[in-house]
């Protein structure tokens, strides 16, 4: 059996109710997410349910794209997202493994690829 330990989040940001500063869908701390580092990211709702898991070579632009893109799997559920967790993972193979593992172990709600639990 393979034992996979998911890394602890390097950055966690939460949605603000009525942000006064510039924001992306209520996330005022978006600047804390690394721009030029690769890793995995997880979107959660207010009930702490995992909604979506993704990976990226450049985290901040990829996460931002989920809030702007018309083809994102979470495009109809953006308002549900209240917390974003980011783990910096440099190795592309490790990102792939973590993403698939987290999707299936935590039963991510809106991931449709790499799902083995349905």
PDB file of C-alpha atoms in Angstrom:
ATOM      1  CA  UNK A   1       0.000   0.000   0.000  1.00  0.00           C
ATOM      2  CA  UNK A   2       1.145   3.498  -0.789  1.00  0.00           C
ATOM      3  CA  UNK A   3       1.008   6.028   2.038  1.00  0.00           C
ATOM      4  CA  UNK A   4       0.409   9.600   0.870  1.00  0.00           C
ATOM      5  CA  UNK A   5       0.633  12.507   3.284  1.00  0.00           C
ATOM      6  CA  UNK A   6      -1.021  15.635   1.945  1.00  0.00           C
ATOM      7  CA  UNK A   7       1.032  18.749   2.691  1.00  0.00           C
ATOM      8  CA  UNK A   8      -0.315  21.372   5.074  1.00  0.00           C
ATOM      9  CA  UNK A   9      -1.619  24.492   3.326  1.00  0.00           C
ATOM     10  CA  UNK A  10       0.969  27.229   2.855  1.00  0.00           C
ATOM     11  CA  UNK A  11      -1.738  29.866   2.358  1.00  0.00           C
ATOM     12  CA  UNK A  12      -5.383  29.952   3.417  1.00  0.00           C
ATOM     13  CA  UNK A  13      -7.634  32.836   2.466  1.00  0.00           C
ATOM     14  CA  UNK A  14     -11.273  33.352   3.360  1.00  0.00           C
ATOM     15  CA  UNK A  15     -14.040  35.296   1.701  1.00  0.00           C
ATOM     16  CA  UNK A  16     -15.037  38.594   3.308  1.00  0.00           C
ATOM     17  CA  UNK A  17     -18.732  39.497   3.616  1.00  0.00           C
ATOM     18  CA  UNK A  18     -18.475  43.131   2.556  1.00  0.00           C
ATOM     19  CA  UNK A  19     -14.894  43.805   1.519  1.00  0.00           C
ATOM     20  CA  UNK A  20     -13.855  47.448   1.381  1.00  0.00           C
ATOM     21  CA  UNK A  21     -10.657  46.800  -0.547  1.00  0.00           C
ATOM     22  CA  UNK A  22     -10.314  45.585  -4.117  1.00  0.00           C
ATOM     23  CA  UNK A  23     -11.219  41.929  -4.289  1.00  0.00           C
ATOM     24  CA  UNK A  24     -11.879  38.892  -6.436  1.00  0.00           C
ATOM     25  CA  UNK A  25     -15.278  37.468  -5.462  1.00  0.00           C
ATOM     26  CA  UNK A  26     -14.791  38.750  -1.910  1.00  0.00           C
ATOM     27  CA  UNK A  27     -11.249  37.410  -1.423  1.00  0.00           C
ATOM     28  CA  UNK A  28      -9.219  40.441  -0.343  1.00  0.00           C
ATOM     29  CA  UNK A  29      -6.070  38.426   0.527  1.00  0.00           C
ATOM     30  CA  UNK A  30      -5.662  37.012  -2.974  1.00  0.00           C
ATOM     31  CA  UNK A  31      -2.219  38.668  -3.141  1.00  0.00           C
ATOM     32  CA  UNK A  32      -0.953  36.143  -0.546  1.00  0.00           C
ATOM     33  CA  UNK A  33      -1.175  33.301  -3.077  1.00  0.00           C
ATOM     34  CA  UNK A  34       2.201  32.825  -4.800  1.00  0.00           C
ATOM     35  CA  UNK A  35       2.224  34.083  -8.374  1.00  0.00           C
ATOM     36  CA  UNK A  36       5.146  32.128  -9.828  1.00  0.00           C
ATOM     37  CA  UNK A  37       5.070  28.901  -7.834  1.00  0.00           C
ATOM     38  CA  UNK A  38       3.348  25.645  -8.648  1.00  0.00           C
ATOM     39  CA  UNK A  39       1.128  23.636  -6.380  1.00  0.00           C
ATOM     40  CA  UNK A  40      -2.353  22.451  -5.591  1.00  0.00           C
ATOM     41  CA  UNK A  41      -5.391  24.431  -4.470  1.00  0.00           C
ATOM     42  CA  UNK A  42      -8.651  23.508  -2.794  1.00  0.00           C
ATOM     43  CA  UNK A  43     -11.944  25.401  -2.737  1.00  0.00           C
ATOM     44  CA  UNK A  44     -14.236  24.932   0.280  1.00  0.00           C
ATOM     45  CA  UNK A  45     -17.751  26.115   1.139  1.00  0.00           C
ATOM     46  CA  UNK A  46     -19.005  27.575   4.428  1.00  0.00           C
ATOM     47  CA  UNK A  47     -19.715  24.041   5.746  1.00  0.00           C
ATOM     48  CA  UNK A  48     -16.047  23.096   5.210  1.00  0.00           C
ATOM     49  CA  UNK A  49     -16.992  20.731   2.374  1.00  0.00           C
ATOM     50  CA  UNK A  50     -14.392  20.320  -0.350  1.00  0.00           C
ATOM     51  CA  UNK A  51     -15.834  21.686  -3.581  1.00  0.00           C
ATOM     52  CA  UNK A  52     -12.934  21.520  -6.022  1.00  0.00           C
ATOM     53  CA  UNK A  53      -9.254  20.554  -6.194  1.00  0.00           C
ATOM     54  CA  UNK A  54      -6.859  21.763  -8.862  1.00  0.00           C
ATOM     55  CA  UNK A  55      -3.178  22.008  -9.662  1.00  0.00           C
ATOM     56  CA  UNK A  56      -1.155  24.678 -11.405  1.00  0.00           C
ATOM     57  CA  UNK A  57       2.343  25.594 -12.547  1.00  0.00           C
ATOM     58  CA  UNK A  58       1.548  29.176 -11.504  1.00  0.00           C
ATOM     59  CA  UNK A  59      -0.976  29.239  -8.687  1.00  0.00           C
ATOM     60  CA  UNK A  60      -2.394  32.767  -8.517  1.00  0.00           C
ATOM     61  CA  UNK A  61      -3.216  33.156 -12.247  1.00  0.00           C
ATOM     62  CA  UNK A  62      -4.761  29.668 -12.369  1.00  0.00           C
ATOM     63  CA  UNK A  63      -6.969  30.217  -9.320  1.00  0.00           C
ATOM     64  CA  UNK A  64      -8.010  33.630 -10.602  1.00  0.00           C
ATOM     65  CA  UNK A  65      -8.977  32.036 -13.923  1.00  0.00           C
ATOM     66  CA  UNK A  66     -11.497  29.812 -12.112  1.00  0.00           C
ATOM     67  CA  UNK A  67     -13.323  32.962 -11.021  1.00  0.00           C
ATOM     68  CA  UNK A  68     -13.284  34.541 -14.488  1.00  0.00           C
ATOM     69  CA  UNK A  69     -13.375  31.691 -17.004  1.00  0.00           C
ATOM     70  CA  UNK A  70     -16.644  30.628 -18.636  1.00  0.00           C
ATOM     71  CA  UNK A  71     -15.520  26.989 -18.905  1.00  0.00           C
ATOM     72  CA  UNK A  72     -14.379  26.459 -15.307  1.00  0.00           C
ATOM     73  CA  UNK A  73     -16.013  23.473 -13.556  1.00  0.00           C
ATOM     74  CA  UNK A  74     -16.944  25.827 -10.702  1.00  0.00           C
ATOM     75  CA  UNK A  75     -18.372  28.602 -12.893  1.00  0.00           C
ATOM     76  CA  UNK A  76     -21.924  28.060 -11.568  1.00  0.00           C
ATOM     77  CA  UNK A  77     -20.744  27.594  -7.982  1.00  0.00           C
ATOM     78  CA  UNK A  78     -18.362  30.533  -7.451  1.00  0.00           C
ATOM     79  CA  UNK A  79     -20.602  32.068  -4.799  1.00  0.00           C
ATOM     80  CA  UNK A  80     -20.344  28.866  -2.733  1.00  0.00           C
ATOM     81  CA  UNK A  81     -16.573  29.188  -2.337  1.00  0.00           C
ATOM     82  CA  UNK A  82     -15.711  30.742   1.025  1.00  0.00           C
ATOM     83  CA  UNK A  83     -12.178  29.440   1.627  1.00  0.00           C
ATOM     84  CA  UNK A  84      -9.197  28.697  -0.589  1.00  0.00           C
ATOM     85  CA  UNK A  85      -6.268  26.603   0.610  1.00  0.00           C
ATOM     86  CA  UNK A  86      -3.006  26.534  -1.341  1.00  0.00           C
ATOM     87  CA  UNK A  87      -0.102  24.098  -1.002  1.00  0.00           C
ATOM     88  CA  UNK A  88       3.125  24.909  -2.829  1.00  0.00           C
ATOM     89  CA  UNK A  89       4.376  21.750  -4.569  1.00  0.00           C
ATOM     90  CA  UNK A  90       7.288  22.199  -6.961  1.00  0.00           C
ATOM     91  CA  UNK A  91       7.362  18.772  -8.623  1.00  0.00           C
ATOM     92  CA  UNK A  92       4.717  18.357 -11.382  1.00  0.00           C
ATOM     93  CA  UNK A  93       4.439  14.601 -10.745  1.00  0.00           C
ATOM     94  CA  UNK A  94       3.777  15.216  -7.052  1.00  0.00           C
ATOM     95  CA  UNK A  95       1.104  17.809  -7.914  1.00  0.00           C
ATOM     96  CA  UNK A  96      -0.654  15.236 -10.091  1.00  0.00           C
ATOM     97  CA  UNK A  97      -0.540  12.597  -7.357  1.00  0.00           C
ATOM     98  CA  UNK A  98      -1.767  14.957  -4.631  1.00  0.00           C
ATOM     99  CA  UNK A  99      -4.583  16.298  -6.786  1.00  0.00           C
ATOM    100  CA  UNK A 100      -5.897  12.835  -7.688  1.00  0.00           C
ATOM    101  CA  UNK A 101      -5.500  11.584  -4.122  1.00  0.00           C
ATOM    102  CA  UNK A 102      -7.316  14.543  -2.533  1.00  0.00           C
ATOM    103  CA  UNK A 103     -10.151  14.430  -5.090  1.00  0.00           C
ATOM    104  CA  UNK A 104     -10.849  10.800  -4.279  1.00  0.00           C
ATOM    105  CA  UNK A 105     -10.122  10.696  -0.559  1.00  0.00           C
ATOM    106  CA  UNK A 106     -12.087  13.835   0.262  1.00  0.00           C
ATOM    107  CA  UNK A 107     -14.740  13.225  -2.419  1.00  0.00           C
ATOM    108  CA  UNK A 108     -14.497  16.635  -4.008  1.00  0.00           C
ATOM    109  CA  UNK A 109     -17.935  17.796  -5.105  1.00  0.00           C
ATOM    110  CA  UNK A 110     -17.259  19.438  -8.481  1.00  0.00           C
ATOM    111  CA  UNK A 111     -14.250  17.575  -9.849  1.00  0.00           C
ATOM    112  CA  UNK A 112     -15.320  15.415 -12.767  1.00  0.00           C
ATOM    113  CA  UNK A 113     -11.947  14.174 -14.024  1.00  0.00           C
ATOM    114  CA  UNK A 114      -9.774  11.769 -12.045  1.00  0.00           C
ATOM    115  CA  UNK A 115     -12.746  10.587  -9.970  1.00  0.00           C
ATOM    116  CA  UNK A 116     -12.756   6.955  -8.901  1.00  0.00           C
ATOM    117  CA  UNK A 117     -15.364   7.104  -6.096  1.00  0.00           C
ATOM    118  CA  UNK A 118     -18.536   7.643  -8.147  1.00  0.00           C
TER     119      UNK A 118
END
